Amino acid sequence: MDGKKSRKRSMRTGKTSSEKPSRMKMIFRILLLINLISCVSGTFVMNVTKTSYQAEENHNITLEWTFSTKPDMSITSVNTLCSLFINHKPFVLLHLHDGVEVSESQHQQFSGRVQFDKDVLREGRIRLELSRLRTEDSGLYLCDVKTNDGFGSETCRLNVIAAVDQPEPQRPTASPEPESQGRIGLYVGLGLTAAAVLLVTLCFALRRCFTKSTDNTGNPSSVV
């Protein structure tokens, strides 16, 4: 009986001693994973330059996000998805897969109106210029970025105001220059002088004709 009990005790002890290393390994792996996640999330930071934008219809605007990078970061490690959300529905502006722009993913609403500055991507900047703004471009813009160093996302809001038709400003009437005024006065003076001379000449001629007619009436010629 004592031999059987000792065997059972040794079997239980052996089983317990074999479970301890496996549990310790599992705990160690979990702690290591948590540590890696915390390190990655702590080194990768993403921000948005402005949280709110406002512009007028038919104008242009530049949206910009920034994310942390390392000197040895390769552009091929950058994956980005920037979208406009309207009623929880996404409209894609920009899609980068391994640093390459996927134009097929862009929504037709933004076709030909989005310029992506790839030169600043290595600096950790995502710059999108949206041209010929429309009122339907208003809404919440979300940009997701994933690299080998981590993942992040930030949002900003754009409000596009409808353009108001304004009447063209009236051009002020240009006042004549002093030289022009002098010429106008000279022409008017010459015209008045000519008119006065003409009037005097006409009066003199009428008076002469009247005098002749009077002389002829007072001294009638004799008839032979």
mmCIF file with all atom_site columns, C-alpha atoms in Angstrom:
data_model
loop_
_atom_site.group_PDB
_atom_site.id
_atom_site.type_symbol
_atom_site.label_atom_id
_atom_site.label_alt_id
_atom_site.label_comp_id
_atom_site.label_asym_id
_atom_site.label_entity_id
_atom_site.label_seq_id
_atom_site.pdbx_PDB_ins_code
_atom_site.Cartn_x
_atom_site.Cartn_y
_atom_site.Cartn_z
_atom_site.occupancy
_atom_site.B_iso_or_equiv
_atom_site.pdbx_formal_charge
_atom_site.auth_seq_id
_atom_site.auth_comp_id
_atom_site.auth_asym_id
_atom_site.auth_atom_id
_atom_site.pdbx_PDB_model_num
ATOM 1   C CA . MET A 1 1   ? 0.000   0.000   0.000    1.00 0.00 ? 1   MET A CA 1
ATOM 2   C CA . ASP A 1 2   ? 2.798   2.402   0.884    1.00 0.00 ? 2   ASP A CA 1
ATOM 3   C CA . GLY A 1 3   ? 4.474   1.683   -2.470   1.00 0.00 ? 3   GLY A CA 1
ATOM 4   C CA . LYS A 1 4   ? 1.329   2.564   -4.420   1.00 0.00 ? 4   LYS A CA 1
ATOM 5   C CA . LYS A 1 5   ? 0.880   5.849   -2.527   1.00 0.00 ? 5   LYS A CA 1
ATOM 6   C CA . SER A 1 6   ? 4.478   6.868   -3.166   1.00 0.00 ? 6   SER A CA 1
ATOM 7   C CA . ARG A 1 7   ? 4.087   6.153   -6.865   1.00 0.00 ? 7   ARG A CA 1
ATOM 8   C CA . LYS A 1 8   ? 0.947   8.316   -7.064   1.00 0.00 ? 8   LYS A CA 1
ATOM 9   C CA . ARG A 1 9   ? 2.720   11.151  -5.262   1.00 0.00 ? 9   ARG A CA 1
ATOM 10  C CA . SER A 1 10  ? 5.687   10.986  -7.627   1.00 0.00 ? 10  SER A CA 1
ATOM 11  C CA . MET A 1 11  ? 3.383   11.026  -10.670  1.00 0.00 ? 11  MET A CA 1
ATOM 12  C CA . ARG A 1 12  ? 1.534   14.119  -9.374   1.00 0.00 ? 12  ARG A CA 1
ATOM 13  C CA . THR A 1 13  ? 4.799   15.865  -8.577   1.00 0.00 ? 13  THR A CA 1
ATOM 14  C CA . GLY A 1 14  ? 6.200   15.147  -12.033  1.00 0.00 ? 14  GLY A CA 1
ATOM 15  C CA . LYS A 1 15  ? 3.076   16.440  -13.743  1.00 0.00 ? 15  LYS A CA 1
ATOM 16  C CA . THR A 1 16  ? 3.121   19.663  -11.749  1.00 0.00 ? 16  THR A CA 1
ATOM 17  C CA . SER A 1 17  ? 6.800   20.268  -12.424  1.00 0.00 ? 17  SER A CA 1
ATOM 18  C CA . SER A 1 18  ? 6.294   19.817  -16.204  1.00 0.00 ? 18  SER A CA 1
ATOM 19  C CA . GLU A 1 19  ? 3.369   22.316  -16.302  1.00 0.00 ? 19  GLU A CA 1
ATOM 20  C CA . LYS A 1 20  ? 5.325   25.110  -14.614  1.00 0.00 ? 20  LYS A CA 1
ATOM 21  C CA . PRO A 1 21  ? 7.815   25.716  -17.472  1.00 0.00 ? 21  PRO A CA 1
ATOM 22  C CA . SER A 1 22  ? 5.051   25.810  -20.104  1.00 0.00 ? 22  SER A CA 1
ATOM 23  C CA . ARG A 1 23  ? 3.040   28.348  -18.080  1.00 0.00 ? 23  ARG A CA 1
ATOM 24  C CA . MET A 1 24  ? 6.110   30.499  -17.553  1.00 0.00 ? 24  MET A CA 1
ATOM 25  C CA . LYS A 1 25  ? 6.856   30.433  -21.271  1.00 0.00 ? 25  LYS A CA 1
ATOM 26  C CA . MET A 1 26  ? 3.286   31.483  -22.114  1.00 0.00 ? 26  MET A CA 1
ATOM 27  C CA . ILE A 1 27  ? 3.359   34.337  -19.589  1.00 0.00 ? 27  ILE A CA 1
ATOM 28  C CA . PHE A 1 28  ? 6.737   35.451  -20.900  1.00 0.00 ? 28  PHE A CA 1
ATOM 29  C CA . ARG A 1 29  ? 5.452   35.514  -24.490  1.00 0.00 ? 29  ARG A CA 1
ATOM 30  C CA . ILE A 1 30  ? 2.375   37.505  -23.507  1.00 0.00 ? 30  ILE A CA 1
ATOM 31  C CA . LEU A 1 31  ? 4.492   40.051  -21.637  1.00 0.00 ? 31  LEU A CA 1
ATOM 32  C CA . LEU A 1 32  ? 6.886   40.286  -24.561  1.00 0.00 ? 32  LEU A CA 1
ATOM 33  C CA . LEU A 1 33  ? 4.009   40.869  -26.978  1.00 0.00 ? 33  LEU A CA 1
ATOM 34  C CA . ILE A 1 34  ? 2.529   43.567  -24.740  1.00 0.00 ? 34  ILE A CA 1
ATOM 35  C CA . ASN A 1 35  ? 5.917   45.213  -24.478  1.00 0.00 ? 35  ASN A CA 1
ATOM 36  C CA . LEU A 1 36  ? 6.364   45.216  -28.256  1.00 0.00 ? 36  LEU A CA 1
ATOM 37  C CA . ILE A 1 37  ? 2.905   46.684  -28.827  1.00 0.00 ? 37  ILE A CA 1
ATOM 38  C CA . SER A 1 38  ? 3.496   49.426  -26.298  1.00 0.00 ? 38  SER A CA 1
ATOM 39  C CA . CYS A 1 39  ? 6.861   50.270  -27.865  1.00 0.00 ? 39  CYS A CA 1
ATOM 40  C CA . VAL A 1 40  ? 5.426   50.462  -31.366  1.00 0.00 ? 40  VAL A CA 1
ATOM 41  C CA . SER A 1 41  ? 2.427   52.551  -30.362  1.00 0.00 ? 41  SER A CA 1
ATOM 42  C CA . GLY A 1 42  ? 4.674   54.834  -28.365  1.00 0.00 ? 42  GLY A CA 1
ATOM 43  C CA . THR A 1 43  ? 7.066   55.596  -31.236  1.00 0.00 ? 43  THR A CA 1
ATOM 44  C CA . PHE A 1 44  ? 4.465   56.074  -33.989  1.00 0.00 ? 44  PHE A CA 1
ATOM 45  C CA . VAL A 1 45  ? 2.602   59.375  -33.766  1.00 0.00 ? 45  VAL A CA 1
ATOM 46  C CA . MET A 1 46  ? 0.163   60.836  -36.279  1.00 0.00 ? 46  MET A CA 1
ATOM 47  C CA . ASN A 1 47  ? -1.278  64.360  -36.329  1.00 0.00 ? 47  ASN A CA 1
ATOM 48  C CA . VAL A 1 48  ? -3.374  66.606  -38.530  1.00 0.00 ? 48  VAL A CA 1
ATOM 49  C CA . THR A 1 49  ? -2.164  70.123  -39.378  1.00 0.00 ? 49  THR A CA 1
ATOM 50  C CA . LYS A 1 50  ? -5.613  71.678  -38.893  1.00 0.00 ? 50  LYS A CA 1
ATOM 51  C CA . THR A 1 51  ? -8.754  70.121  -37.480  1.00 0.00 ? 51  THR A CA 1
ATOM 52  C CA . SER A 1 52  ? -11.111 72.445  -39.346  1.00 0.00 ? 52  SER A CA 1
ATOM 53  C CA . TYR A 1 53  ? -10.993 74.071  -42.780  1.00 0.00 ? 53  TYR A CA 1
ATOM 54  C CA . GLN A 1 54  ? -13.322 76.514  -44.527  1.00 0.00 ? 54  GLN A CA 1
ATOM 55  C CA . ALA A 1 55  ? -13.170 77.619  -48.154  1.00 0.00 ? 55  ALA A CA 1
ATOM 56  C CA . GLU A 1 56  ? -15.360 79.055  -50.882  1.00 0.00 ? 56  GLU A CA 1
ATOM 57  C CA . GLU A 1 57  ? -16.737 77.104  -53.789  1.00 0.00 ? 57  GLU A CA 1
ATOM 58  C CA . ASN A 1 58  ? -14.495 76.853  -56.886  1.00 0.00 ? 58  ASN A CA 1
ATOM 59  C CA . HIS A 1 59  ? -11.404 77.686  -54.798  1.00 0.00 ? 59  HIS A CA 1
ATOM 60  C CA . ASN A 1 60  ? -8.525  75.327  -53.881  1.00 0.00 ? 60  ASN A CA 1
ATOM 61  C CA . ILE A 1 61  ? -7.462  73.999  -50.479  1.00 0.00 ? 61  ILE A CA 1
ATOM 62  C CA . THR A 1 62  ? -4.632  71.853  -49.094  1.00 0.00 ? 62  THR A CA 1
ATOM 63  C CA . LEU A 1 63  ? -5.252  69.156  -46.463  1.00 0.00 ? 63  LEU A CA 1
ATOM 64  C CA . GLU A 1 64  ? -2.216  67.857  -44.599  1.00 0.00 ? 64  GLU A CA 1
ATOM 65  C CA . TRP A 1 65  ? -1.429  65.104  -42.097  1.00 0.00 ? 65  TRP A CA 1
ATOM 66  C CA . THR A 1 66  ? 1.908   64.204  -40.477  1.00 0.00 ? 66  THR A CA 1
ATOM 67  C CA . PHE A 1 67  ? 3.239   60.937  -39.065  1.00 0.00 ? 67  PHE A CA 1
ATOM 68  C CA . SER A 1 68  ? 6.459   59.904  -37.359  1.00 0.00 ? 68  SER A CA 1
ATOM 69  C CA . THR A 1 69  ? 9.210   58.405  -39.477  1.00 0.00 ? 69  THR A CA 1
ATOM 70  C CA . LYS A 1 70  ? 12.715  57.029  -39.147  1.00 0.00 ? 70  LYS A CA 1
ATOM 71  C CA . PRO A 1 71  ? 15.773  57.931  -41.241  1.00 0.00 ? 71  PRO A CA 1
ATOM 72  C CA . ASP A 1 72  ? 15.861  54.479  -42.796  1.00 0.00 ? 72  ASP A CA 1
ATOM 73  C CA . MET A 1 73  ? 12.139  54.371  -43.613  1.00 0.00 ? 73  MET A CA 1
ATOM 74  C CA . SER A 1 74  ? 11.313  53.254  -47.130  1.00 0.00 ? 74  SER A CA 1
ATOM 75  C CA . ILE A 1 75  ? 8.398   54.743  -49.068  1.00 0.00 ? 75  ILE A CA 1
ATOM 76  C CA . THR A 1 76  ? 7.369   51.226  -50.045  1.00 0.00 ? 76  THR A CA 1
ATOM 77  C CA . SER A 1 77  ? 6.454   50.597  -46.396  1.00 0.00 ? 77  SER A CA 1
ATOM 78  C CA . VAL A 1 78  ? 3.795   53.338  -46.393  1.00 0.00 ? 78  VAL A CA 1
ATOM 79  C CA . ASN A 1 79  ? 0.158   52.357  -46.830  1.00 0.00 ? 79  ASN A CA 1
ATOM 80  C CA . THR A 1 80  ? -2.387  55.157  -46.736  1.00 0.00 ? 80  THR A CA 1
ATOM 81  C CA . LEU A 1 81  ? -6.119  55.556  -47.187  1.00 0.00 ? 81  LEU A CA 1
ATOM 82  C CA . CYS A 1 82  ? -7.659  59.055  -47.058  1.00 0.00 ? 82  CYS A CA 1
ATOM 83  C CA . SER A 1 83  ? -11.431 59.341  -47.448  1.00 0.00 ? 83  SER A CA 1
ATOM 84  C CA . LEU A 1 84  ? -14.342 61.733  -47.100  1.00 0.00 ? 84  LEU A CA 1
ATOM 85  C CA . PHE A 1 85  ? -17.158 60.398  -44.932  1.00 0.00 ? 85  PHE A CA 1
ATOM 86  C CA . ILE A 1 86  ? -20.719 61.516  -45.654  1.00 0.00 ? 86  ILE A CA 1
ATOM 87  C CA . ASN A 1 87  ? -23.452 59.738  -43.699  1.00 0.00 ? 87  ASN A CA 1
ATOM 88  C CA . HIS A 1 88  ? -20.908 57.054  -42.711  1.00 0.00 ? 88  HIS A CA 1
ATOM 89  C CA . LYS A 1 89  ? -20.171 56.366  -46.391  1.00 0.00 ? 89  LYS A CA 1
ATOM 90  C CA . PRO A 1 90  ? -16.516 56.683  -47.513  1.00 0.00 ? 90  PRO A CA 1
ATOM 91  C CA . PHE A 1 91  ? -15.431 58.510  -50.668  1.00 0.00 ? 91  PHE A CA 1
ATOM 92  C CA . VAL A 1 92  ? -11.754 57.744  -51.284  1.00 0.00 ? 92  VAL A CA 1
ATOM 93  C CA . LEU A 1 93  ? -9.408  60.614  -52.182  1.00 0.00 ? 93  LEU A CA 1
ATOM 94  C CA . LEU A 1 94  ? -6.081  58.820  -51.950  1.00 0.00 ? 94  LEU A CA 1
ATOM 95  C CA . HIS A 1 95  ? -5.034  55.184  -51.677  1.00 0.00 ? 95  HIS A CA 1
ATOM 96  C CA . LEU A 1 96  ? -1.364  54.231  -51.337  1.00 0.00 ? 96  LEU A CA 1
ATOM 97  C CA . HIS A 1 97  ? -0.329  50.594  -51.334  1.00 0.00 ? 97  HIS A CA 1
ATOM 98  C CA . ASP A 1 98  ? 3.341   49.988  -50.577  1.00 0.00 ? 98  ASP A CA 1
ATOM 99  C CA . GLY A 1 99  ? 4.020   53.615  -51.493  1.00 0.00 ? 99  GLY A CA 1
ATOM 100 C CA . VAL A 1 100 ? 2.300   53.355  -54.887  1.00 0.00 ? 100 VAL A CA 1
ATOM 101 C CA . GLU A 1 101 ? -0.868  55.334  -55.630  1.00 0.00 ? 101 GLU A CA 1
ATOM 102 C CA . VAL A 1 102 ? -3.869  53.178  -56.540  1.00 0.00 ? 102 VAL A CA 1
ATOM 103 C CA . SER A 1 103 ? -5.853  55.503  -58.810  1.00 0.00 ? 103 SER A CA 1
ATOM 104 C CA . GLU A 1 104 ? -8.621  52.938  -59.331  1.00 0.00 ? 104 GLU A CA 1
ATOM 105 C CA . SER A 1 105 ? -9.670  53.339  -55.693  1.00 0.00 ? 105 SER A CA 1
ATOM 106 C CA . GLN A 1 106 ? -10.328 57.077  -56.018  1.00 0.00 ? 106 GLN A CA 1
ATOM 107 C CA . HIS A 1 107 ? -13.997 58.058  -56.064  1.00 0.00 ? 107 HIS A CA 1
ATOM 108 C CA . GLN A 1 108 ? -15.241 59.697  -59.252  1.00 0.00 ? 108 GLN A CA 1
ATOM 109 C CA . GLN A 1 109 ? -16.280 62.774  -57.255  1.00 0.00 ? 109 GLN A CA 1
ATOM 110 C CA . PHE A 1 110 ? -12.589 63.651  -56.855  1.00 0.00 ? 110 PHE A CA 1
ATOM 111 C CA . SER A 1 111 ? -11.426 62.546  -60.296  1.00 0.00 ? 111 SER A CA 1
ATOM 112 C CA . GLY A 1 112 ? -8.871  65.018  -61.666  1.00 0.00 ? 112 GLY A CA 1
ATOM 113 C CA . ARG A 1 113 ? -9.174  67.311  -58.642  1.00 0.00 ? 113 ARG A CA 1
ATOM 114 C CA . VAL A 1 114 ? -6.702  65.795  -56.147  1.00 0.00 ? 114 VAL A CA 1
ATOM 115 C CA . GLN A 1 115 ? -2.964  66.466  -56.316  1.00 0.00 ? 115 GLN A CA 1
ATOM 116 C CA . PHE A 1 116 ? -0.751  64.302  -54.089  1.00 0.00 ? 116 PHE A CA 1
ATOM 117 C CA . ASP A 1 117 ? 2.706   65.599  -53.152  1.00 0.00 ? 117 ASP A CA 1
ATOM 118 C CA . LYS A 1 118 ? 4.834   62.444  -53.096  1.00 0.00 ? 118 LYS A CA 1
ATOM 119 C CA . ASP A 1 119 ? 8.070   64.342  -52.462  1.00 0.00 ? 119 ASP A CA 1
ATOM 120 C CA . VAL A 1 120 ? 7.138   65.069  -48.837  1.00 0.00 ? 120 VAL A CA 1
ATOM 121 C CA . LEU A 1 121 ? 5.985   61.513  -48.076  1.00 0.00 ? 121 LEU A CA 1
ATOM 122 C CA . ARG A 1 122 ? 9.458   60.477  -46.942  1.00 0.00 ? 122 ARG A CA 1
ATOM 123 C CA . GLU A 1 123 ? 9.349   63.375  -44.453  1.00 0.00 ? 123 GLU A CA 1
ATOM 124 C CA . GLY A 1 124 ? 6.223   61.902  -42.877  1.00 0.00 ? 124 GLY A CA 1
ATOM 125 C CA . ARG A 1 125 ? 3.778   64.315  -44.492  1.00 0.00 ? 125 ARG A CA 1
ATOM 126 C CA . ILE A 1 126 ? 0.644   63.569  -46.489  1.00 0.00 ? 126 ILE A CA 1
ATOM 127 C CA . ARG A 1 127 ? -0.333  66.657  -48.450  1.00 0.00 ? 127 ARG A CA 1
ATOM 128 C CA . LEU A 1 128 ? -3.450  66.669  -50.633  1.00 0.00 ? 128 LEU A CA 1
ATOM 129 C CA . GLU A 1 129 ? -4.484  69.673  -52.724  1.00 0.00 ? 129 GLU A CA 1
ATOM 130 C CA . LEU A 1 130 ? -8.166  69.622  -53.589  1.00 0.00 ? 130 LEU A CA 1
ATOM 131 C CA . SER A 1 131 ? -9.022  71.984  -56.470  1.00 0.00 ? 131 SER A CA 1
ATOM 132 C CA . ARG A 1 132 ? -12.273 73.440  -57.818  1.00 0.00 ? 132 ARG A CA 1
ATOM 133 C CA . LEU A 1 133 ? -14.102 72.883  -54.551  1.00 0.00 ? 133 LEU A CA 1
ATOM 134 C CA . ARG A 1 134 ? -17.756 71.920  -54.544  1.00 0.00 ? 134 ARG A CA 1
ATOM 135 C CA . THR A 1 135 ? -20.315 72.200  -51.779  1.00 0.00 ? 135 THR A CA 1
ATOM 136 C CA . GLU A 1 136 ? -20.615 68.403  -51.703  1.00 0.00 ? 136 GLU A CA 1
ATOM 137 C CA . ASP A 1 137 ? -16.935 68.240  -50.699  1.00 0.00 ? 137 ASP A CA 1
ATOM 138 C CA . SER A 1 138 ? -17.950 69.339  -47.206  1.00 0.00 ? 138 SER A CA 1
ATOM 139 C CA . GLY A 1 139 ? -17.653 66.719  -44.494  1.00 0.00 ? 139 GLY A CA 1
ATOM 140 C CA . LEU A 1 140 ? -15.280 64.692  -42.320  1.00 0.00 ? 140 LEU A CA 1
ATOM 141 C CA . TYR A 1 141 ? -11.951 63.629  -43.821  1.00 0.00 ? 141 TYR A CA 1
ATOM 142 C CA . LEU A 1 142 ? -10.213 60.589  -42.303  1.00 0.00 ? 142 LEU A CA 1
ATOM 143 C CA . CYS A 1 143 ? -6.655  59.544  -43.147  1.00 0.00 ? 143 CYS A CA 1
ATOM 144 C CA . ASP A 1 144 ? -5.213  56.171  -42.075  1.00 0.00 ? 144 ASP A CA 1
ATOM 145 C CA . VAL A 1 145 ? -1.469  55.517  -42.253  1.00 0.00 ? 145 VAL A CA 1
ATOM 146 C CA . LYS A 1 146 ? 0.319   52.225  -41.704  1.00 0.00 ? 146 LYS A CA 1
ATOM 147 C CA . THR A 1 147 ? 4.097   51.693  -41.816  1.00 0.00 ? 147 THR A CA 1
ATOM 148 C CA . ASN A 1 148 ? 6.543   49.191  -40.413  1.00 0.00 ? 148 ASN A CA 1
ATOM 149 C CA . ASP A 1 149 ? 6.712   51.360  -37.285  1.00 0.00 ? 149 ASP A CA 1
ATOM 150 C CA . GLY A 1 150 ? 2.995   51.365  -36.505  1.00 0.00 ? 150 GLY A CA 1
ATOM 151 C CA . PHE A 1 151 ? -0.472  52.548  -37.420  1.00 0.00 ? 151 PHE A CA 1
ATOM 152 C CA . GLY A 1 152 ? -2.401  55.770  -36.871  1.00 0.00 ? 152 GLY A CA 1
ATOM 153 C CA . SER A 1 153 ? -5.392  57.800  -38.063  1.00 0.00 ? 153 SER A CA 1
ATOM 154 C CA . GLU A 1 154 ? -6.553  61.411  -37.763  1.00 0.00 ? 154 GLU A CA 1
ATOM 155 C CA . THR A 1 155 ? -9.554  63.415  -38.942  1.00 0.00 ? 155 THR A CA 1
ATOM 156 C CA . CYS A 1 156 ? -10.314 66.953  -40.025  1.00 0.00 ? 156 CYS A CA 1
ATOM 157 C CA . ARG A 1 157 ? -13.464 68.710  -41.184  1.00 0.00 ? 157 ARG A CA 1
ATOM 158 C CA . LEU A 1 158 ? -13.977 70.802  -44.319  1.00 0.00 ? 158 LEU A CA 1
ATOM 159 C CA . ASN A 1 159 ? -16.807 73.276  -44.885  1.00 0.00 ? 159 ASN A CA 1
ATOM 160 C CA . VAL A 1 160 ? -17.267 74.576  -48.436  1.00 0.00 ? 160 VAL A CA 1
ATOM 161 C CA . ILE A 1 161 ? -19.353 77.753  -48.747  1.00 0.00 ? 161 ILE A CA 1
ATOM 162 C CA . ALA A 1 162 ? -21.406 78.336  -51.884  1.00 0.00 ? 162 ALA A CA 1
ATOM 163 C CA . ALA A 1 163 ? -20.107 81.162  -54.059  1.00 0.00 ? 163 ALA A CA 1
ATOM 164 C CA . VAL A 1 164 ? -22.310 84.268  -54.115  1.00 0.00 ? 164 VAL A CA 1
ATOM 165 C CA . ASP A 1 165 ? -22.823 86.026  -57.445  1.00 0.00 ? 165 ASP A CA 1
ATOM 166 C CA . GLN A 1 166 ? -21.669 89.591  -56.900  1.00 0.00 ? 166 GLN A CA 1
ATOM 167 C CA . PRO A 1 167 ? -22.295 92.410  -59.423  1.00 0.00 ? 167 PRO A CA 1
ATOM 168 C CA . GLU A 1 168 ? -19.232 93.772  -61.104  1.00 0.00 ? 168 GLU A CA 1
ATOM 169 C CA . PRO A 1 169 ? -18.065 97.006  -59.506  1.00 0.00 ? 169 PRO A CA 1
ATOM 170 C CA . GLN A 1 170 ? -18.904 100.115 -61.544  1.00 0.00 ? 170 GLN A CA 1
ATOM 171 C CA . ARG A 1 171 ? -15.934 101.767 -63.077  1.00 0.00 ? 171 ARG A CA 1
ATOM 172 C CA . PRO A 1 172 ? -15.528 105.379 -61.954  1.00 0.00 ? 172 PRO A CA 1
ATOM 173 C CA . THR A 1 173 ? -16.010 107.958 -64.686  1.00 0.00 ? 173 THR A CA 1
ATOM 174 C CA . ALA A 1 174 ? -12.647 109.399 -65.532  1.00 0.00 ? 174 ALA A CA 1
ATOM 175 C CA . SER A 1 175 ? -12.575 113.161 -65.148  1.00 0.00 ? 175 SER A CA 1
ATOM 176 C CA . PRO A 1 176 ? -10.975 115.022 -68.024  1.00 0.00 ? 176 PRO A CA 1
ATOM 177 C CA . GLU A 1 177 ? -7.412  116.088 -67.479  1.00 0.00 ? 177 GLU A CA 1
ATOM 178 C CA . PRO A 1 178 ? -6.569  119.808 -67.156  1.00 0.00 ? 178 PRO A CA 1
ATOM 179 C CA . GLU A 1 179 ? -4.944  119.799 -70.580  1.00 0.00 ? 179 GLU A CA 1
ATOM 180 C CA . SER A 1 180 ? -8.107  118.369 -72.119  1.00 0.00 ? 180 SER A CA 1
ATOM 181 C CA . GLN A 1 181 ? -10.190 120.968 -70.326  1.00 0.00 ? 181 GLN A CA 1
ATOM 182 C CA . GLY A 1 182 ? -7.974  123.716 -71.742  1.00 0.00 ? 182 GLY A CA 1
ATOM 183 C CA . ARG A 1 183 ? -8.361  122.395 -75.259  1.00 0.00 ? 183 ARG A CA 1
ATOM 184 C CA . ILE A 1 184 ? -12.128 122.165 -74.855  1.00 0.00 ? 184 ILE A CA 1
ATOM 185 C CA . GLY A 1 185 ? -12.237 125.796 -73.618  1.00 0.00 ? 185 GLY A CA 1
ATOM 186 C CA . LEU A 1 186 ? -10.100 126.928 -76.546  1.00 0.00 ? 186 LEU A CA 1
ATOM 187 C CA . TYR A 1 187 ? -12.346 125.197 -79.039  1.00 0.00 ? 187 TYR A CA 1
ATOM 188 C CA . VAL A 1 188 ? -15.449 126.685 -77.431  1.00 0.00 ? 188 VAL A CA 1
ATOM 189 C CA . GLY A 1 189 ? -13.901 130.172 -77.463  1.00 0.00 ? 189 GLY A CA 1
ATOM 190 C CA . LEU A 1 190 ? -12.933 129.901 -81.113  1.00 0.00 ? 190 LEU A CA 1
ATOM 191 C CA . GLY A 1 191 ? -16.397 128.668 -81.960  1.00 0.00 ? 191 GLY A CA 1
ATOM 192 C CA . LEU A 1 192 ? -18.057 131.582 -80.162  1.00 0.00 ? 192 LEU A CA 1
ATOM 193 C CA . THR A 1 193 ? -15.689 134.082 -81.841  1.00 0.00 ? 193 THR A CA 1
ATOM 194 C CA . ALA A 1 194 ? -16.420 132.665 -85.259  1.00 0.00 ? 194 ALA A CA 1
ATOM 195 C CA . ALA A 1 195 ? -20.136 132.835 -84.557  1.00 0.00 ? 195 ALA A CA 1
ATOM 196 C CA . ALA A 1 196 ? -19.858 136.457 -83.425  1.00 0.00 ? 196 ALA A CA 1
ATOM 197 C CA . VAL A 1 197 ? -17.871 137.440 -86.521  1.00 0.00 ? 197 VAL A CA 1
ATOM 198 C CA . LEU A 1 198 ? -20.417 135.703 -88.712  1.00 0.00 ? 198 LEU A CA 1
ATOM 199 C CA . LEU A 1 199 ? -23.259 137.473 -86.936  1.00 0.00 ? 199 LEU A CA 1
ATOM 200 C CA . VAL A 1 200 ? -21.603 140.905 -87.303  1.00 0.00 ? 200 VAL A CA 1
ATOM 201 C CA . THR A 1 201 ? -20.904 140.301 -91.001  1.00 0.00 ? 201 THR A CA 1
ATOM 202 C CA . LEU A 1 202 ? -24.495 139.235 -91.565  1.00 0.00 ? 202 LEU A CA 1
ATOM 203 C CA . CYS A 1 203 ? -25.848 142.320 -89.804  1.00 0.00 ? 203 CYS A CA 1
ATOM 204 C CA . PHE A 1 204 ? -23.559 144.606 -91.819  1.00 0.00 ? 204 PHE A CA 1
ATOM 205 C CA . ALA A 1 205 ? -24.650 143.037 -95.063  1.00 0.00 ? 205 ALA A CA 1
ATOM 206 C CA . LEU A 1 206 ? -28.334 143.368 -94.172  1.00 0.00 ? 206 LEU A CA 1
ATOM 207 C CA . ARG A 1 207 ? -27.873 147.001 -93.208  1.00 0.00 ? 207 ARG A CA 1
ATOM 208 C CA . ARG A 1 208 ? -26.111 147.792 -96.492  1.00 0.00 ? 208 ARG A CA 1
ATOM 209 C CA . CYS A 1 209 ? -28.871 146.193 -98.496  1.00 0.00 ? 209 CYS A CA 1
ATOM 210 C CA . PHE A 1 210 ? -31.485 148.129 -96.537  1.00 0.00 ? 210 PHE A CA 1
ATOM 211 C CA . THR A 1 211 ? -29.682 151.431 -97.182  1.00 0.00 ? 211 THR A CA 1
ATOM 212 C CA . LYS A 1 212 ? -29.532 150.826 -100.924 1.00 0.00 ? 212 LYS A CA 1
ATOM 213 C CA . SER A 1 213 ? -33.201 150.010 -101.115 1.00 0.00 ? 213 SER A CA 1
ATOM 214 C CA . THR A 1 214 ? -34.059 153.235 -99.260  1.00 0.00 ? 214 THR A CA 1
ATOM 215 C CA . ASP A 1 215 ? -31.989 155.363 -101.618 1.00 0.00 ? 215 ASP A CA 1
ATOM 216 C CA . ASN A 1 216 ? -33.652 153.877 -104.651 1.00 0.00 ? 216 ASN A CA 1
ATOM 217 C CA . THR A 1 217 ? -37.091 154.590 -103.240 1.00 0.00 ? 217 THR A CA 1
ATOM 218 C CA . GLY A 1 218 ? -36.356 158.264 -102.372 1.00 0.00 ? 218 GLY A CA 1
ATOM 219 C CA . ASN A 1 219 ? -34.795 159.220 -105.813 1.00 0.00 ? 219 ASN A CA 1
ATOM 220 C CA . PRO A 1 220 ? -36.805 157.710 -108.665 1.00 0.00 ? 220 PRO A CA 1
ATOM 221 C CA . SER A 1 221 ? -35.198 157.810 -112.136 1.00 0.00 ? 221 SER A CA 1
ATOM 222 C CA . SER A 1 222 ? -36.740 160.166 -114.827 1.00 0.00 ? 222 SER A CA 1
ATOM 223 C CA . VAL A 1 223 ? -38.423 158.731 -117.841 1.00 0.00 ? 223 VAL A CA 1
ATOM 224 C CA . VAL A 1 224 ? -37.356 160.053 -121.302 1.00 0.00 ? 224 VAL A CA 1
#
